[in-house]
Amino acid sequence: MDHKRGSFSGKIGFVLSAAGASVGLGNIWRFPYLAAKYGGAIFLLVYIILAMTFGYTMIIAETSIGRMTGKSPVGAYKSFSDKPALRVGGWINAIIPILIVPYYSVIGGWVIKYLAEYLMGKAHLVAEDGYFSSFISNGVSSELCFLVFTAMTLAIIFAGVENGIERVSKVLMPLLFFMMLILIVRGLMLPGAMKGVEFLFKPDLSAFTGESLLNAMGFAFFSLSVGSGSQMNYGSYLSDRVHLPSSVSWIVFLAILSAILGGLMIMPAVFAFGLSPDAGPGLTFATMPAVFAQLPFGHFFAITFYVCLFVAALTSSISILEMSVQFLHDEFNISRPAGVTITGSILAVLGTLCALSFGTLSHVTIFGKSFFDFFDYLTSNIGMPIGVIGIAIVTAWLAWPTTVNQLSLVKPVSGFFLKSYRVMAGIFAPILILVVMLKGLGVF
């Protein structure tokens, strides 16, 4: 059977859907505590520079491969080379999503749990010390929340590209930014909130270290969802009438904006109440409930905050898992309903291992890591970097004439832009990625 390939209706649908892939938990959940740990404003400044250069270049690269071939990663790589060594990049991009989504969906389940508790009027329980660790170690509760989040993701993907992914993104992305602004305004009204603003926007050059630079590189890589194959897949749905450079500019802008807004949602309130901003991942699930407990109308703002996190998590999980569903269609001619069923089944098994890795399966480790940490480590430190290096090689060297055509489809671009793009994609990006990868592997 030949199943018709989906497509976006136009530029806005593509930008909001692709931005949904980039604007995820990384920008709202991970950015604030990384910024707190690695220098605040200086970390933000380095991240913005890397996102506007390295990030912009690699999103264009990944998207252009998808659009020029009209295929997901495995098929796209076959179009450029018959060498097995290079084709490995396509398979890595195809496998990464099914390893990312399990632990990502577990975090999405945590968000659902907190949101449900606030909606049911149990704010006092959430704010108690030890609530978070008690919840994630409870196998039944954690597993149930994971399955609910997974079911929502699969339902949207089942509806297809235009009727599911694009339609949901057009509603959820504007809603996300609107609710973030509500929380920011409230936080800035608190006495002492300006200390949090200064922390985010007043660079202290003495805080700039090699560690800050490497972690900002890693965060740019993670937050923009580069190397997961999702942008390549979305590119395969993109019409030739859409100008790629300008569209990607909007995606990068929205990703940077969401990270800044994520910091402004959390830091002013944390500083206002004299709490520790470097609480790590627990900043969202342990520190923030304590903040809301002290805020007038904190219950309402807590619900708004966790709705924001839920939207960010959902739009990203959709983009990543869609990659796996489309891969099954392209390579094995499997229909969307069957593809959703297959990927959903695999996700349920792997996600269950991650959900139970804080309790029932906490004693089971792979190379000393829990299932949750192992999947995170494998994808973030090995899989995605290798995938991006492959993308850089393809666009800057193997398919450069076709890449030029993709960049110039709607209107011509300058020779300076093309030269700069090729140097960044073909030389600087692979070097930066290799450095981040070696750092992540503990080589230095």
Coordinates of C-alpha atoms in Angstrom, one line a residue:
M1 CA 0.0 0.0 0.0
D2 CA 1.2 3.5 -0.8
H3 CA 0.2 5.9 2.0
K4 CA 0.1 9.6 1.2
R5 CA 2.8 11.6 3.0
G6 CA 1.6 14.4 5.2
S7 CA 2.6 18.1 4.8
F8 CA 2.3 21.4 6.6
S9 CA -0.2 23.9 5.2
G10 CA 2.4 26.7 5.1
K11 CA 5.1 28.7 6.9
I12 CA 3.2 29.4 10.1
G13 CA 2.3 25.8 10.6
F14 CA 5.9 24.7 10.0
V15 CA 7.4 27.4 12.2
L16 CA 5.1 26.7 15.2
S17 CA 5.5 22.9 14.9
A18 CA 9.3 23.0 14.5
A19 CA 9.5 25.6 17.3
G20 CA 7.4 23.2 19.4
A21 CA 10.2 20.6 18.8
S22 CA 12.8 23.1 20.1
V23 CA 10.8 24.8 22.8
G24 CA 10.5 22.0 25.2
L25 CA 11.4 21.0 28.8
G26 CA 15.0 21.9 28.1
N27 CA 14.2 25.6 27.8
I28 CA 11.8 25.8 30.8
W29 CA 12.9 23.0 33.1
R30 CA 16.7 22.7 32.4
F31 CA 17.7 26.2 31.5
P32 CA 17.0 27.9 34.9
Y33 CA 19.1 25.5 37.0
L34 CA 21.9 25.3 34.4
A35 CA 22.1 29.1 34.3
A36 CA 22.1 29.2 38.1
K37 CA 25.0 26.6 38.2
Y38 CA 27.1 28.1 35.5
G39 CA 27.2 31.9 35.9
G40 CA 23.7 33.2 35.2
A41 CA 23.8 36.0 32.7
I42 CA 27.1 34.9 31.2
F43 CA 25.7 31.4 30.6
L44 CA 22.6 33.0 28.9
L45 CA 24.8 35.2 26.7
V46 CA 27.0 32.3 25.5
Y47 CA 23.9 30.2 24.8
I48 CA 22.3 33.0 22.7
I49 CA 25.4 33.4 20.6
L50 CA 25.7 29.6 20.0
A51 CA 22.0 29.3 19.2
M52 CA 22.1 32.1 16.7
T53 CA 25.2 30.7 15.0
F54 CA 25.7 27.0 15.5
G55 CA 22.0 26.3 16.3
Y56 CA 20.7 28.3 13.3
T57 CA 23.1 26.6 11.0
M58 CA 22.4 23.1 12.1
I59 CA 18.6 23.5 12.1
I60 CA 18.8 24.7 8.5
A61 CA 21.1 21.8 7.7
E62 CA 18.8 19.2 9.2
T63 CA 15.6 20.7 7.7
S64 CA 17.1 21.1 4.3
I65 CA 18.0 17.4 4.1
G66 CA 14.5 16.5 4.9
R67 CA 13.0 18.8 2.3
M68 CA 15.5 18.0 -0.5
T69 CA 14.8 14.3 -0.2
G70 CA 11.2 14.2 1.1
K71 CA 12.2 11.4 3.4
S72 CA 13.0 10.6 7.0
P73 CA 16.7 10.1 8.0
V74 CA 17.4 6.6 6.8
G75 CA 16.0 7.2 3.3
A76 CA 17.6 10.7 3.2
Y77 CA 21.1 9.3 3.8
K78 CA 20.5 6.7 1.1
S79 CA 19.9 9.5 -1.3
F80 CA 23.4 10.9 -0.8
S81 CA 25.7 7.9 -0.3
D82 CA 25.9 4.2 -0.7
K83 CA 28.7 4.0 1.9
P84 CA 27.7 2.1 5.0
A85 CA 29.7 4.3 7.3
L86 CA 27.7 7.4 6.3
R87 CA 24.4 5.6 6.2
V88 CA 24.9 4.8 9.9
G89 CA 24.1 8.5 10.6
G90 CA 20.6 8.0 9.2
W91 CA 20.0 4.9 11.4
I92 CA 21.3 6.8 14.4
N93 CA 18.8 9.6 13.7
A94 CA 16.0 7.0 13.3
I95 CA 16.8 5.2 16.6
I96 CA 17.4 8.3 18.8
P97 CA 13.8 9.3 19.0
I98 CA 12.6 6.0 20.4
L99 CA 15.3 6.3 23.1
I100 CA 14.6 10.0 23.9
V101 CA 10.8 9.8 24.2
P102 CA 10.7 7.2 27.0
Y103 CA 12.5 9.2 29.6
Y104 CA 11.1 12.5 28.2
S105 CA 7.6 11.2 28.6
V106 CA 8.4 10.1 32.2
I107 CA 9.2 13.8 33.0
G108 CA 6.0 14.8 31.2
G109 CA 4.2 12.4 33.5
W110 CA 5.7 14.2 36.5
V111 CA 4.3 17.4 35.2
I112 CA 0.9 15.8 34.8
K113 CA 1.0 14.6 38.4
Y114 CA 1.8 18.0 39.8
L115 CA -0.8 19.7 37.6
A116 CA -3.4 17.2 38.8
E117 CA -2.5 17.7 42.4
Y118 CA -3.0 21.4 42.1
L119 CA -6.2 21.0 40.2
M120 CA -7.6 18.8 43.0
G121 CA -6.6 21.3 45.7
K122 CA -3.7 19.4 47.1
A123 CA -1.2 22.2 47.0
H124 CA -0.2 21.6 50.6
L125 CA 0.9 18.1 49.8
V126 CA 3.1 19.1 46.8
A127 CA 4.9 21.8 48.8
E128 CA 5.9 19.3 51.5
D129 CA 9.6 18.3 51.8
G130 CA 10.3 14.9 50.2
Y131 CA 7.1 14.9 48.1
F132 CA 8.9 14.7 44.8
S133 CA 11.3 11.9 45.8
S134 CA 8.4 10.0 47.4
F135 CA 6.3 10.4 44.2
I136 CA 8.9 9.3 41.7
S137 CA 9.8 6.3 43.8
N138 CA 6.2 5.2 43.8
G139 CA 6.1 2.8 40.8
V140 CA 2.3 2.7 40.3
S141 CA 1.8 6.5 40.5
S142 CA 4.8 7.3 38.3
E143 CA 3.9 4.6 35.7
L144 CA 0.3 5.8 35.5
C145 CA 1.3 9.4 34.9
F146 CA 3.8 8.3 32.2
L147 CA 1.1 6.3 30.4
V148 CA -1.4 9.2 30.5
F149 CA 1.2 11.5 28.9
T150 CA 2.2 8.9 26.3
A151 CA -1.5 8.4 25.3
M152 CA -1.9 12.1 24.7
T153 CA 1.2 12.2 22.5
L154 CA 0.1 9.2 20.5
A155 CA -3.4 10.5 20.0
I156 CA -2.1 13.7 18.4
I157 CA 0.3 11.9 16.1
F158 CA -2.4 9.5 15.1
A159 CA -4.4 12.5 13.8
G160 CA -1.7 13.2 11.2
V161 CA 0.6 16.2 10.3
E162 CA -1.9 18.9 9.4
N163 CA -4.9 17.8 11.4
G164 CA -2.9 16.7 14.4
I165 CA 0.6 18.1 14.9
E166 CA 0.1 21.4 13.1
R167 CA -3.4 22.1 14.5
V168 CA -2.3 21.4 18.1
S169 CA 0.9 23.5 17.7
K170 CA -1.0 26.5 16.4
V171 CA -3.0 26.5 19.6
L172 CA -0.5 25.4 22.2
M173 CA 2.5 27.5 21.2
P174 CA 0.8 30.9 21.5
L175 CA -0.9 29.7 24.7
L176 CA 2.5 28.7 26.1
F177 CA 4.0 32.2 25.6
F178 CA 0.8 33.9 26.9
M179 CA 0.8 31.9 30.2
M180 CA 4.6 32.4 30.6
L181 CA 4.1 36.2 30.4
I182 CA 1.4 36.0 33.1
L183 CA 3.8 34.2 35.5
I184 CA 6.6 36.6 34.7
V185 CA 4.5 39.7 35.4
R186 CA 3.5 38.2 38.8
G187 CA 7.0 37.3 39.7
L188 CA 8.4 40.7 38.9
M189 CA 5.9 42.3 41.3
L190 CA 7.5 40.5 44.2
P191 CA 9.8 42.4 46.6
G192 CA 13.4 41.4 45.8
A193 CA 12.6 40.0 42.4
M194 CA 15.0 42.4 40.7
K195 CA 17.9 40.3 42.1
G196 CA 16.7 37.5 39.9
V197 CA 16.5 39.7 36.9
E198 CA 20.1 41.0 37.5
F199 CA 21.3 37.4 37.9
L200 CA 19.9 36.6 34.4
F201 CA 20.9 39.9 32.6
K202 CA 23.9 41.4 34.3
P203 CA 26.9 39.4 33.0
D204 CA 29.7 38.8 35.4
L205 CA 32.8 38.1 33.3
S206 CA 34.6 36.5 36.2
A207 CA 31.9 33.7 36.1
F208 CA 32.9 32.8 32.6
T209 CA 34.8 29.5 32.6
G210 CA 35.5 26.7 30.3
E211 CA 32.9 24.7 32.2
S212 CA 30.3 27.4 31.5
L213 CA 31.2 27.4 27.8
L214 CA 30.9 23.6 27.4
N215 CA 27.7 23.4 29.2
A216 CA 26.2 26.3 27.2
M217 CA 27.2 24.4 24.0
G218 CA 25.6 21.3 25.3
F219 CA 22.4 23.1 26.3
A220 CA 22.2 24.8 22.9
F221 CA 22.5 21.4 21.3
F222 CA 19.8 19.9 23.6
S223 CA 17.3 22.8 23.7
L224 CA 17.2 23.2 19.9
S225 CA 16.5 19.5 19.4
V226 CA 19.3 19.3 16.8
G227 CA 20.3 15.8 15.9
S228 CA 17.2 14.0 17.1
G229 CA 15.9 13.8 13.5
S230 CA 12.7 15.6 14.2
Q231 CA 13.7 18.8 12.3
M232 CA 14.7 16.6 9.3
N233 CA 11.4 14.9 9.4
Y234 CA 9.5 18.2 9.6
G235 CA 11.6 19.4 6.7
S236 CA 10.3 16.5 4.6
Y237 CA 6.7 17.9 5.2
L238 CA 7.7 21.4 4.1
S239 CA 6.7 23.0 0.8
D240 CA 9.3 24.4 -1.6
R241 CA 7.4 27.7 -1.4
V242 CA 8.6 28.4 2.1
H243 CA 11.8 30.4 2.5
L244 CA 14.0 28.2 4.7
P245 CA 16.5 30.8 6.2
S246 CA 13.9 33.2 7.4
S247 CA 11.6 30.4 8.8
V248 CA 14.5 28.9 10.8
S249 CA 15.3 32.4 12.1
W250 CA 11.9 32.4 13.7
I251 CA 12.4 28.9 15.2
V252 CA 15.7 30.0 16.8
F253 CA 14.2 33.2 18.0
L254 CA 11.3 31.4 19.7
A255 CA 13.6 28.9 21.3
I256 CA 15.8 31.7 22.7
L257 CA 12.8 33.6 23.8
S258 CA 11.3 30.6 25.6
A259 CA 14.6 30.1 27.5
I260 CA 14.7 33.7 28.6
L261 CA 11.0 33.6 29.6
G262 CA 11.6 30.3 31.4
G263 CA 14.4 32.0 33.5
L264 CA 12.2 35.0 34.2
M265 CA 9.3 32.7 35.3
I266 CA 11.5 31.1 38.0
M267 CA 14.5 33.2 39.0
P268 CA 12.8 36.4 40.2
A269 CA 10.4 34.4 42.5
V270 CA 13.2 32.2 43.8
F271 CA 15.4 35.2 44.7
A272 CA 12.4 37.0 46.2
F273 CA 11.8 34.3 48.7
G274 CA 15.5 33.7 49.4
L275 CA 15.6 30.2 48.0
S276 CA 18.5 28.5 46.4
P277 CA 18.5 28.9 42.6
D278 CA 21.0 26.1 42.0
A279 CA 18.8 23.3 43.3
G280 CA 19.4 21.4 40.1
P281 CA 16.5 19.5 38.4
G282 CA 14.6 19.7 41.6
L283 CA 14.2 23.5 41.1
T284 CA 11.0 22.9 39.2
F285 CA 9.5 20.0 41.2
A286 CA 10.7 20.9 44.7
T287 CA 11.7 24.6 45.0
M288 CA 8.8 26.1 42.9
P289 CA 6.0 24.5 44.9
A290 CA 7.6 26.1 48.0
V291 CA 7.5 29.4 46.1
F292 CA 3.8 29.0 45.1
A293 CA 2.9 28.1 48.7
Q294 CA 4.0 31.6 49.8
L295 CA 2.5 33.5 46.9
P296 CA -0.9 35.2 47.1
F297 CA -3.1 33.3 44.7
G298 CA -0.2 30.8 44.5
H299 CA -2.6 28.0 43.6
F300 CA -3.7 29.7 40.4
F301 CA -0.1 30.6 39.4
A302 CA 1.1 27.0 40.1
I303 CA -1.6 25.6 37.8
T304 CA -0.5 28.1 35.1
F305 CA 3.2 27.2 35.6
Y306 CA 2.6 23.4 35.2
V307 CA 0.3 23.9 32.3
C308 CA 3.3 25.7 30.6
L309 CA 5.6 22.8 31.4
F310 CA 3.0 20.4 30.1
V311 CA 2.6 22.2 26.8
A312 CA 6.4 22.4 26.3
A313 CA 6.8 18.7 27.1
L314 CA 3.9 17.7 24.8
T315 CA 5.0 19.7 21.7
S316 CA 8.5 18.3 21.9
S317 CA 7.5 14.7 22.5
I318 CA 5.1 14.9 19.5
S319 CA 7.9 16.1 17.2
I320 CA 10.4 13.4 18.3
L321 CA 8.0 10.5 18.3
E322 CA 6.5 11.5 14.9
M323 CA 10.0 10.9 13.5
S324 CA 9.7 7.2 14.4
V325 CA 6.2 6.8 13.0
Q326 CA 7.3 8.4 9.7
F327 CA 10.4 6.2 9.6
L328 CA 8.2 3.1 9.6
H329 CA 6.1 4.5 6.8
D330 CA 9.1 5.5 4.6
E331 CA 11.2 2.3 5.1
F332 CA 8.5 -0.4 5.5
N333 CA 5.4 1.2 4.0
I334 CA 3.6 0.9 7.3
S335 CA 0.4 3.0 7.7
R336 CA 0.2 5.7 10.3
P337 CA -2.3 3.8 12.5
A338 CA 0.0 0.8 12.5
G339 CA 3.1 2.9 13.0
V340 CA 1.6 4.6 16.0
T341 CA 0.7 1.3 17.5
I342 CA 4.2 -0.2 17.0
T343 CA 6.0 2.9 18.3
G344 CA 3.5 3.3 21.2
S345 CA 4.2 -0.3 22.2
I346 CA 7.9 0.1 22.2
L347 CA 7.6 3.4 24.1
A348 CA 5.4 1.8 26.7
V349 CA 8.0 -0.8 27.5
L350 CA 11.0 1.5 27.5
G351 CA 9.2 4.2 29.3
T352 CA 8.1 1.8 32.0
L353 CA 11.7 0.9 32.6
C354 CA 12.5 4.6 33.0
A355 CA 9.5 5.3 35.2
L356 CA 10.4 2.5 37.6
S357 CA 14.1 3.3 37.7
F358 CA 13.6 5.5 40.8
G359 CA 11.8 2.9 42.8
T360 CA 11.1 -0.7 41.9
L361 CA 14.0 -1.0 39.4
S362 CA 16.4 1.4 41.2
H363 CA 18.8 -1.5 41.9
V364 CA 19.0 -2.3 38.1
T365 CA 21.8 -0.4 36.3
I366 CA 23.5 -0.3 33.0
F367 CA 27.2 0.8 33.3
G368 CA 26.3 2.1 36.7
K369 CA 23.3 4.2 35.5
S370 CA 19.6 3.7 36.0
F371 CA 17.5 3.1 32.9
F372 CA 16.4 6.8 33.0
D373 CA 19.9 8.1 33.3
F374 CA 21.3 5.6 30.7
F375 CA 18.8 6.6 28.0
D376 CA 19.5 10.3 28.7
Y377 CA 23.3 9.8 28.6
L378 CA 23.2 7.6 25.5
T379 CA 21.1 10.0 23.4
S380 CA 22.5 13.4 24.7
N381 CA 26.2 12.5 24.8
I382 CA 26.6 9.9 22.0
G383 CA 23.6 9.5 19.7
M384 CA 22.6 13.1 19.0
P385 CA 26.2 14.4 18.6
I386 CA 27.1 11.7 16.1
G387 CA 23.8 12.4 14.2
V388 CA 24.6 16.1 14.0
I389 CA 28.1 15.5 12.7
G390 CA 26.6 13.3 9.9
I391 CA 24.1 16.0 9.0
A392 CA 26.9 18.6 8.8
I393 CA 29.0 16.4 6.5
V394 CA 26.0 15.8 4.2
T395 CA 24.9 19.4 3.8
A396 CA 28.3 21.1 3.7
W397 CA 30.2 18.5 1.5
L398 CA 28.3 15.6 0.0
A399 CA 25.2 17.6 -1.1
W400 CA 26.4 21.2 -1.1
P401 CA 25.0 22.1 -4.5
T402 CA 21.6 20.8 -3.4
T403 CA 21.9 22.6 -0.1
V404 CA 22.6 25.9 -2.0
N405 CA 19.4 25.3 -4.0
Q406 CA 17.4 24.7 -0.8
L407 CA 18.6 27.9 0.7
S408 CA 17.8 29.9 -2.5
L409 CA 14.5 28.3 -3.5
V410 CA 12.2 31.2 -2.7
K411 CA 14.6 34.1 -3.0
P412 CA 18.4 34.3 -3.6
V413 CA 20.8 34.6 -0.7
S414 CA 24.1 36.4 -0.7
G415 CA 27.4 34.7 -1.5
F416 CA 28.7 35.8 1.9
F417 CA 25.8 34.0 3.6
L418 CA 26.5 30.8 1.7
K419 CA 30.3 30.9 2.5
S420 CA 29.6 31.7 6.2
Y421 CA 27.0 28.9 6.4
R422 CA 29.3 26.4 4.8
V423 CA 32.2 27.2 7.1
M424 CA 30.0 26.9 10.1
A425 CA 28.2 23.7 9.0
G426 CA 31.2 22.0 7.5
I427 CA 34.0 23.0 9.9
F428 CA 33.1 24.8 13.1
A429 CA 29.9 22.9 14.0
P430 CA 31.5 19.4 13.8
I431 CA 34.4 20.6 16.0
L432 CA 32.1 22.1 18.6
I433 CA 30.0 19.0 18.6
L434 CA 33.0 16.8 19.0
V435 CA 34.2 18.8 21.9
V436 CA 30.8 18.7 23.6
M437 CA 30.6 14.9 23.0
L438 CA 34.1 14.2 24.4
K439 CA 33.2 16.4 27.4
G440 CA 29.9 14.5 27.9
L441 CA 31.8 11.2 27.7
G442 CA 34.2 12.4 30.5
V443 CA 37.3 12.4 28.3
F444 CA 38.3 15.8 29.9

